[in-house]
CSV table of C-alpha atoms and ligand atoms in Angstrom, one decimal:
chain,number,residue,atom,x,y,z
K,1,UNK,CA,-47.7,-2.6,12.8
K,2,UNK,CA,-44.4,-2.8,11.4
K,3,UNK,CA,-41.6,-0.3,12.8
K,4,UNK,CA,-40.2,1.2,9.9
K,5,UNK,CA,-36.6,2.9,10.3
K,6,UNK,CA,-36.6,4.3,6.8
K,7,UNK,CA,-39.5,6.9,7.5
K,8,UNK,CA,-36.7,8.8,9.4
K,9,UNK,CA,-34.7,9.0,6.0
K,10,UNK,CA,-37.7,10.0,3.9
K,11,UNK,CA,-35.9,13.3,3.1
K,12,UNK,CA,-33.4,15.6,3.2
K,13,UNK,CA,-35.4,17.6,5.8
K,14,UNK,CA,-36.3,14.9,7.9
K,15,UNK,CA,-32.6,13.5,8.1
K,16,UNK,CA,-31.3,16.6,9.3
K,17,UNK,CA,-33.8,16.6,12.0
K,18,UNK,CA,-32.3,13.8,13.1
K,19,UNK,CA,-28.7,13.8,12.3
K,20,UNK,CA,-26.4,13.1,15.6
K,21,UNK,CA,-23.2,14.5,14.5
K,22,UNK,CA,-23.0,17.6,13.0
K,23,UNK,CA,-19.2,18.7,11.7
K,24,UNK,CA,-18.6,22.4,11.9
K,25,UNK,CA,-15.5,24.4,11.1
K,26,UNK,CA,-15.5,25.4,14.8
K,27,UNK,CA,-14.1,21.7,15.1
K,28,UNK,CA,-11.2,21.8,12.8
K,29,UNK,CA,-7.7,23.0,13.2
K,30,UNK,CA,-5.6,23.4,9.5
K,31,UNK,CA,-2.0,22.4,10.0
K,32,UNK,CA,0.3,24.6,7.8
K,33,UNK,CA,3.7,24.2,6.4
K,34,UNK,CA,6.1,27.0,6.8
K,35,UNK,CA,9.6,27.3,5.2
K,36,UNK,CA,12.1,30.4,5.1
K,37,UNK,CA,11.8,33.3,2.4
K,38,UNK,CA,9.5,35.2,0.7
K,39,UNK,CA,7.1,34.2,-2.0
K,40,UNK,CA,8.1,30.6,-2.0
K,41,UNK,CA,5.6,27.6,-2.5
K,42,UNK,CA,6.4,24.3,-2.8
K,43,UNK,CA,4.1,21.5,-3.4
K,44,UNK,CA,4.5,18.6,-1.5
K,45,UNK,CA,4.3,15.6,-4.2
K,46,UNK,CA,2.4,13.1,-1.5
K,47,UNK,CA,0.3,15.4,-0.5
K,48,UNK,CA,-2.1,17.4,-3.6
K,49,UNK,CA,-3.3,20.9,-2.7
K,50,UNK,CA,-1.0,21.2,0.3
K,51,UNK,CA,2.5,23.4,-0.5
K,52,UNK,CA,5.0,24.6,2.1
K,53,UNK,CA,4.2,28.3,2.2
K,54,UNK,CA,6.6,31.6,2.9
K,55,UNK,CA,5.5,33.9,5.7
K,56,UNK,CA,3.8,36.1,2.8
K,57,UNK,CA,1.8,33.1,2.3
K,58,UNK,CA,0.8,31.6,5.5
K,59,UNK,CA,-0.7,35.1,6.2
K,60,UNK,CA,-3.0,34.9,3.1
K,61,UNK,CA,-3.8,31.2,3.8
K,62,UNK,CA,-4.5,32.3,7.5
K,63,UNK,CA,-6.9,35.0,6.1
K,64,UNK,CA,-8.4,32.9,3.8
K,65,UNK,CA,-9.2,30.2,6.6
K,66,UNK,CA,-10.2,32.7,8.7
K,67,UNK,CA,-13.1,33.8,6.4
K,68,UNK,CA,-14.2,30.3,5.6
K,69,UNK,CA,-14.8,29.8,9.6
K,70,UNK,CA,-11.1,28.0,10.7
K,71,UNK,CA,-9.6,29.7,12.8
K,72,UNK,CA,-7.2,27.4,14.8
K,73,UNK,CA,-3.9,26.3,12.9
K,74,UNK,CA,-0.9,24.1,13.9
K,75,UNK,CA,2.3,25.2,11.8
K,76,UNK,CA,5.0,23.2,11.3
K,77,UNK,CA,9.1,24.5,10.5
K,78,UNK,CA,10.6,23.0,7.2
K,79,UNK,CA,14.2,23.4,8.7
K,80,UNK,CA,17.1,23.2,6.4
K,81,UNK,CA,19.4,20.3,7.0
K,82,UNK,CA,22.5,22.6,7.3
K,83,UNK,CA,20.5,24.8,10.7
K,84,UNK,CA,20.4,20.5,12.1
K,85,UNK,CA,22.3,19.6,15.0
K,86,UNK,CA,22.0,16.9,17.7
K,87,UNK,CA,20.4,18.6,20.1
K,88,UNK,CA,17.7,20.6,17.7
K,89,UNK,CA,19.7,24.2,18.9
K,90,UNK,CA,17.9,25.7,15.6
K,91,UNK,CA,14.3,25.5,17.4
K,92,UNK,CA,15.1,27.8,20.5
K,93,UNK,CA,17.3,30.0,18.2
K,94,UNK,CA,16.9,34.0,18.5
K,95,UNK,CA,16.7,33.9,14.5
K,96,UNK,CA,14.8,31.0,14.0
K,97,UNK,CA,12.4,32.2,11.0
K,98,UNK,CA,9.8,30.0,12.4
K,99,UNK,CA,9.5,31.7,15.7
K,100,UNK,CA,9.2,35.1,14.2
K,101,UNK,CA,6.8,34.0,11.7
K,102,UNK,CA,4.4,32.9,14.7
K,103,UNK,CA,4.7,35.8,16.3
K,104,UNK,CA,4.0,37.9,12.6
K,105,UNK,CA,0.9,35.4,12.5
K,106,UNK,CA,-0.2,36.5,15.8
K,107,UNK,CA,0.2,40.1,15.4
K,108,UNK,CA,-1.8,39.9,12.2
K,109,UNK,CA,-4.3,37.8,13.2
K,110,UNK,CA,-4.5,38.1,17.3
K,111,UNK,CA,-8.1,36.1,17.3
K,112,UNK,CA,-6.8,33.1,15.6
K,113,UNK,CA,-5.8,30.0,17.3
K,114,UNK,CA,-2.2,29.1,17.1
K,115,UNK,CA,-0.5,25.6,18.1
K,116,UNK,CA,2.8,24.7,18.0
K,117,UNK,CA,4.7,21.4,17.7
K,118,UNK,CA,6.7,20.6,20.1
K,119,UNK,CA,9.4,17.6,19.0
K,120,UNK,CA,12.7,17.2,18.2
K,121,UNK,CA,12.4,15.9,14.3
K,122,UNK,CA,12.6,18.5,12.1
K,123,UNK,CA,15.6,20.2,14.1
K,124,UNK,CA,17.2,16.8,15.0
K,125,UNK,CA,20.8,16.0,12.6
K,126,UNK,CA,19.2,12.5,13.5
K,127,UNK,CA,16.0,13.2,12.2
K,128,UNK,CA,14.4,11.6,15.6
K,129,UNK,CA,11.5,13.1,18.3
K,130,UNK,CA,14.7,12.9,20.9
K,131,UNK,CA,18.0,13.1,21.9
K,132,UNK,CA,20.3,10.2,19.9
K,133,UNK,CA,23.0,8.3,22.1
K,134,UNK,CA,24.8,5.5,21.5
K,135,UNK,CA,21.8,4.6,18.8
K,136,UNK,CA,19.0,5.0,21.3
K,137,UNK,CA,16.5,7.8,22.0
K,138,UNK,CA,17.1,9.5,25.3
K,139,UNK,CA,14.2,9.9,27.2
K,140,UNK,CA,15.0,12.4,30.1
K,141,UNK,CA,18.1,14.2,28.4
K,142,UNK,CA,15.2,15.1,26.2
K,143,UNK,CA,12.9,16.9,28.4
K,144,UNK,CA,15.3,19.9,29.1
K,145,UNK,CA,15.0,20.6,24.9
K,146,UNK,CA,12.1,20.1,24.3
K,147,UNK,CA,11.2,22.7,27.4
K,148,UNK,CA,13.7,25.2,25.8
K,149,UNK,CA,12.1,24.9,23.1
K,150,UNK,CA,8.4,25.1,23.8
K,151,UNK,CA,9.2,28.4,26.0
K,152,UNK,CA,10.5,29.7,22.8
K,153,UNK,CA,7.3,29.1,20.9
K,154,UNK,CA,5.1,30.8,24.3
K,155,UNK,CA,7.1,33.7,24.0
K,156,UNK,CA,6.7,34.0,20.2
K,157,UNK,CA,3.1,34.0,21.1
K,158,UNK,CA,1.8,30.1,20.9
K,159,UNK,CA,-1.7,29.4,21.9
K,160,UNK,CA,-0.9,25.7,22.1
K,161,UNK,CA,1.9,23.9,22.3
K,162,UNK,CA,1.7,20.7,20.9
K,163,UNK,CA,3.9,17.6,22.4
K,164,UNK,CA,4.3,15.3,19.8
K,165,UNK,CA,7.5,13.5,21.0
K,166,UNK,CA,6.0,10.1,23.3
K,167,UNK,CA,8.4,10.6,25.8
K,168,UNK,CA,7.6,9.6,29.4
K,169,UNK,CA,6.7,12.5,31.4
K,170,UNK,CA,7.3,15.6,28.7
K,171,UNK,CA,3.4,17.4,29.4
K,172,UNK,CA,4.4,17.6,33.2
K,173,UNK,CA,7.8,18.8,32.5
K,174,UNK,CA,6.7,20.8,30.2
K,175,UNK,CA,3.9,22.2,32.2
K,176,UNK,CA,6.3,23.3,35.1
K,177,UNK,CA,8.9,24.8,32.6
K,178,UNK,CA,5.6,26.9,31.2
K,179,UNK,CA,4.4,28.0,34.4
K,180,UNK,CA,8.1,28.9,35.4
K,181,UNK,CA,9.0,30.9,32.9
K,182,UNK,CA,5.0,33.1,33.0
K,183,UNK,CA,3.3,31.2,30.7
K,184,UNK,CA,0.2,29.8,32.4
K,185,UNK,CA,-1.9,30.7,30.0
K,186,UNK,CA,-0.1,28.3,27.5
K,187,UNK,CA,-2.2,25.1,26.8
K,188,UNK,CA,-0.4,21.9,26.2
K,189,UNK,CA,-2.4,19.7,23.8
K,190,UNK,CA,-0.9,16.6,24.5
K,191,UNK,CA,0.1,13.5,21.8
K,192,UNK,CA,-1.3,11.5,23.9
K,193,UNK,CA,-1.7,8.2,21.7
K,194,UNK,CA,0.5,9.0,19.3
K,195,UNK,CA,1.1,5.5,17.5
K,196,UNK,CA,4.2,4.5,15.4
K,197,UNK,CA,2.5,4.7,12.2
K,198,UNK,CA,2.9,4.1,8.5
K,199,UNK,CA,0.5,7.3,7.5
K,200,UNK,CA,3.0,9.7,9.0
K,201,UNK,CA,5.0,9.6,5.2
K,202,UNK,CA,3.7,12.5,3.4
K,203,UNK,CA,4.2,15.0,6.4
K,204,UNK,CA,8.0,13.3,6.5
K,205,UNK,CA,8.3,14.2,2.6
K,206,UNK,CA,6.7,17.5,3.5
K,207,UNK,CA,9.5,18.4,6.4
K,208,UNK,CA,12.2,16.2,5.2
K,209,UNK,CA,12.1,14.7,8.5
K,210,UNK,CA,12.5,11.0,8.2
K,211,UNK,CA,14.8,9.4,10.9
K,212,UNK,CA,18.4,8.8,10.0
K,213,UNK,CA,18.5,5.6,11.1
K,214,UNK,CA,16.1,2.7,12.6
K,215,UNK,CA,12.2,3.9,13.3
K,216,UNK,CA,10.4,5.0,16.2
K,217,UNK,CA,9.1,2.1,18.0
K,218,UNK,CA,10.5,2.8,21.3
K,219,UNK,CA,8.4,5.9,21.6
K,220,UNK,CA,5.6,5.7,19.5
K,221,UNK,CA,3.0,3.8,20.3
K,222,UNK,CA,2.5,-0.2,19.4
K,223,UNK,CA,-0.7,0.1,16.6
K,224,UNK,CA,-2.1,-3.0,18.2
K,225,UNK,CA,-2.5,-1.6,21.7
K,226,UNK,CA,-5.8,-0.1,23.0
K,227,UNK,CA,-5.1,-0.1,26.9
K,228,UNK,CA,-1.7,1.4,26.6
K,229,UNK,CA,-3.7,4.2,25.0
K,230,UNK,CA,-5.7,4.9,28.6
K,231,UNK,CA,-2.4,4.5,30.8
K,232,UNK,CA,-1.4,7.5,28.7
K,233,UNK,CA,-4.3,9.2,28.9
K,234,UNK,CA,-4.4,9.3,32.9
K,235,UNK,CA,-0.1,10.1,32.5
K,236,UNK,CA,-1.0,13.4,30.7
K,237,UNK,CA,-4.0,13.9,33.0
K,238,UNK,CA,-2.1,14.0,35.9
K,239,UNK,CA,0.6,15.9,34.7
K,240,UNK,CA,-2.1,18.9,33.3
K,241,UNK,CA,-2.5,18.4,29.3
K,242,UNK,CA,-5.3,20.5,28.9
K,243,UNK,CA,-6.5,18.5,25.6
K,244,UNK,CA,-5.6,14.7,24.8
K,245,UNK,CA,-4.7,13.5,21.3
K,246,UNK,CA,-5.0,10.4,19.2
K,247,UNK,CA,-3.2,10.6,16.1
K,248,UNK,CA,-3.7,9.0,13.7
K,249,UNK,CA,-7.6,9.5,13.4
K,250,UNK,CA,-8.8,7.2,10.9
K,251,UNK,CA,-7.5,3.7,11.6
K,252,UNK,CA,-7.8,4.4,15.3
K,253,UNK,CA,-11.5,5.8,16.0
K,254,UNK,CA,-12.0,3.2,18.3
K,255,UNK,CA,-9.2,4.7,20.2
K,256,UNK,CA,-10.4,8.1,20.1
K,257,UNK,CA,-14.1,6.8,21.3
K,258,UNK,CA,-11.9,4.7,24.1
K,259,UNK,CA,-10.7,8.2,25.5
K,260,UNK,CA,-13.8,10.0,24.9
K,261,UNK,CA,-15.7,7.6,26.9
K,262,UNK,CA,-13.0,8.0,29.7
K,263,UNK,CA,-11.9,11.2,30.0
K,264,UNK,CA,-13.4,14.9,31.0
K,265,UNK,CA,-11.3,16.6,28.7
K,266,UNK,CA,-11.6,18.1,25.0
K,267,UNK,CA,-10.4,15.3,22.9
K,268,UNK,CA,-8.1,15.8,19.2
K,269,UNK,CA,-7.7,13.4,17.0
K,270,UNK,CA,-4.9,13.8,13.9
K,271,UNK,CA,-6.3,12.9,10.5
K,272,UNK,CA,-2.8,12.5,9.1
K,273,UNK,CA,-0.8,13.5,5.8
K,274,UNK,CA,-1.3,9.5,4.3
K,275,UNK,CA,-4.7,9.3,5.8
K,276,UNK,CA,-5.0,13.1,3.4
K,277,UNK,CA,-2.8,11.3,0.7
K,278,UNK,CA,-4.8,8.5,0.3
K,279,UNK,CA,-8.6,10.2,-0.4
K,280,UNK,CA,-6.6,12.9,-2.8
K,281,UNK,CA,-5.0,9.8,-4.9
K,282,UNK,CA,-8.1,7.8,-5.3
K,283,UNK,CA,-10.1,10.8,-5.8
K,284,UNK,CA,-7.8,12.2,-8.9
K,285,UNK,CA,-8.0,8.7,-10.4
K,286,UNK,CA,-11.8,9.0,-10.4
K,287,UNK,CA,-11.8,6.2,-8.0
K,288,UNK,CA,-14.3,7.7,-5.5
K,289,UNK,CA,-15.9,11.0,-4.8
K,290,UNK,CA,-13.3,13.1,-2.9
K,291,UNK,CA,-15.2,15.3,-1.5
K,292,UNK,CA,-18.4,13.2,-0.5
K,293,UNK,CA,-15.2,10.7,0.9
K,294,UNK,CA,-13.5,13.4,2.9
K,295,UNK,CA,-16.9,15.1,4.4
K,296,UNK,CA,-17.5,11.5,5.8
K,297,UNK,CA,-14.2,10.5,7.2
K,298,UNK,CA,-14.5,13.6,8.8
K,299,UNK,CA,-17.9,13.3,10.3
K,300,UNK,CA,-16.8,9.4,11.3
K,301,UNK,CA,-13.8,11.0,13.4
K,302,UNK,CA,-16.4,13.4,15.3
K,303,UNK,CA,-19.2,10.7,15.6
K,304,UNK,CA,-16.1,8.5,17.0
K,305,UNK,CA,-15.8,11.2,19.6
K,306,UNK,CA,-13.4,14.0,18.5
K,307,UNK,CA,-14.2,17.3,19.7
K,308,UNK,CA,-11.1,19.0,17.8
K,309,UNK,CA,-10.2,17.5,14.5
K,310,UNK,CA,-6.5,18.5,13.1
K,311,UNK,CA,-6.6,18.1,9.1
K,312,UNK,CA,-5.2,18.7,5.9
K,313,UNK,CA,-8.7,18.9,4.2
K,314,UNK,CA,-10.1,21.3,6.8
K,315,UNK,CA,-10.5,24.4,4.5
K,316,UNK,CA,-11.5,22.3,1.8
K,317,UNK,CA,-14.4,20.9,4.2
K,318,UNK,CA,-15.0,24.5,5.0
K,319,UNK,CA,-15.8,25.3,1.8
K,320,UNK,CA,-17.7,22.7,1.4
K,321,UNK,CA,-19.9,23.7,5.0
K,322,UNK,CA,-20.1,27.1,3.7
Q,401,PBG,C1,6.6,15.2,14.7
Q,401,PBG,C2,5.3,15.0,14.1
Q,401,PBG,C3,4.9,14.1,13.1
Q,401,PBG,C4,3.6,14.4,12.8
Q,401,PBG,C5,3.2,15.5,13.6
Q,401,PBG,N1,4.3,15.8,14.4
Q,401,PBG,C6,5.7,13.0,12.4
Q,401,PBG,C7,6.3,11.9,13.2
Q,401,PBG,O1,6.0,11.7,14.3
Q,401,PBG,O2,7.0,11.2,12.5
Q,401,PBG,C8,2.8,13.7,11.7
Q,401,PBG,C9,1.7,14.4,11.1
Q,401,PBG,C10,1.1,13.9,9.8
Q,401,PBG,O3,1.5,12.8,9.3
Q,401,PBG,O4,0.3,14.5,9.3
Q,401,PBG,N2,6.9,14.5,15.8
């Protein structure tokens, strides 16, 4: 007798009997690029098939996901540099467009999911996650923003908040401020390994968000580290993150198995604007098969152990799972 692995391949039928990871659009959350106006779209260059969209046209993308089966969404300000200070003033605002545009989301569409993200950057004069002085990033001067800020996103009706800053001790501070101010219901889905990587381009093209000056090595995490990634993990435990991210997704699944392997709760991972970038560029040159590429870096980020998967090509994929 010979065992024979390949009689479980023998067809199509046979392989989905046996398939171990199954991707589904109830596992994908479609960030989205908001700017000010009315009918405006603008392509972002490094990133093909993704535009920062009007209110107008968030709603229809919204819709449009909806239908397809996605129905959670993290949107992101493009904030013009004149509404930039040092102490991101523009993201608590009373007329901040991007507050009122959640809350227009929400109204339309009360059953979808909505997250917020919850760093300085795209608010930030400096262009950093937090507070600038003397040339360095200010870790506890911070926390008082970034709450002021993710109370203003609760009350514009946020789902989820998203911290995406790294600094030490934000999803408990932010947790408190929340539960303070009524907003219990509020998730925090915590950055939890949030590394200090080179895939984060695109969405820095997309924003115009790029740090002024020096990088974000003091708060970001170190790509070579693995351990640091489970001190984190029991930090935003203890201090109540209700869902634990890993960001990115692609060059880090053995990080996002690491967390799923030690942790009770939901687990995110971030496939990222360059990891996005990279599939669309080789796929227009006719370098691989785009969407037999993206289907399976998405299905490797779930078999790594993602329960949530933030990405760029989720309505695409749904399409595709349709
Ligand atoms: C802001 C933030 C970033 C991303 C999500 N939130 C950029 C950064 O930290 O520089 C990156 C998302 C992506 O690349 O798709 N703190």
């Amino acid at each position: 007798m010979q065992i024979r692995p390949r009689r479980n391949r023998k067809s199509a039928g046979i392989r989905a009997l046996v398939r171990e990871t199954q991707l589904s659009t109830d596992d994908l959350l479609f960030p989205i690029f908001l700017v000010e106006g009315k009918n405006q779209r603008k392509p972002v260059d490094s990133m093909p098939g993704i535009a920062r969209l009007s209110l107008d046209g968030v709603l229809k993308e919204v819709e449009s996901c909806m239908q397809l089966g996605v129905r959670a969404f993290d949107i992101f300000p493009v904030v013009g540099e004149q509404l930039k200070d040092k102490i991101a003033s523009y993201s608590w605002a009373e007329d901040n467009f991007y507050l009122h545009a959640l809350a227009s989301v929400k109204a339309h569409f009360p059953e979808a999911v909505i997250m917020t993200d919850v760093a300085m950057d795209p608010y930030s004069s400096d262009g950093h996650d937090g507070l600038v002085g003397d040339g360095r990033i200010l870790n506890d001067e911070t926390l008082p923003i970034l709450a002021k800020m993710a109370i203003a996103q609760a009350q514009a009706g946020a789902d989820i908040i998203g911290p995406s800053d790294m600094m030490d001790g934000r999803v408990g501070y932010l947790r408190a401020a929340l539960d303070d101010e009524g907003y219990e219901d509020v998730s925090i889905m915590s950055y939890t390994a949030k590394y200090a990587s080179a895939f984060y381009g695109p969405f820095r093209d997309a924003l115009d968000s790029a740090p002024k000056f020096g990088d974000k090595k003091t708060y970001q995490m170190d790509p070579a580290n693995r351990l640091e990634a489970l001190r984190e993990m029991q930090l935003d435990t203890e201090e109540g993150a209700d869902f634990l991210m890993v960001k990115p997704a692609l060059a880090y699944l053995d990080v996002i198995r690491l967390l799923k392997d030690n942790s009770e709760l939901p687990i995110a991972a971030y496939n990222v604007s360059g990891e996005y970038a990279m599939l669309k560029a080789a796929g227009e040159r006719g370098w691989l098969d785009y969407e037999r590429a993206m289907l399976e870096s998405l299905t490797s980020i779930k078999r790594a152990g993602a329960d949530i998967i933030l990405s760029y090509h989720a309505k695409e994929a749904a399409q595709l799972l349709r």
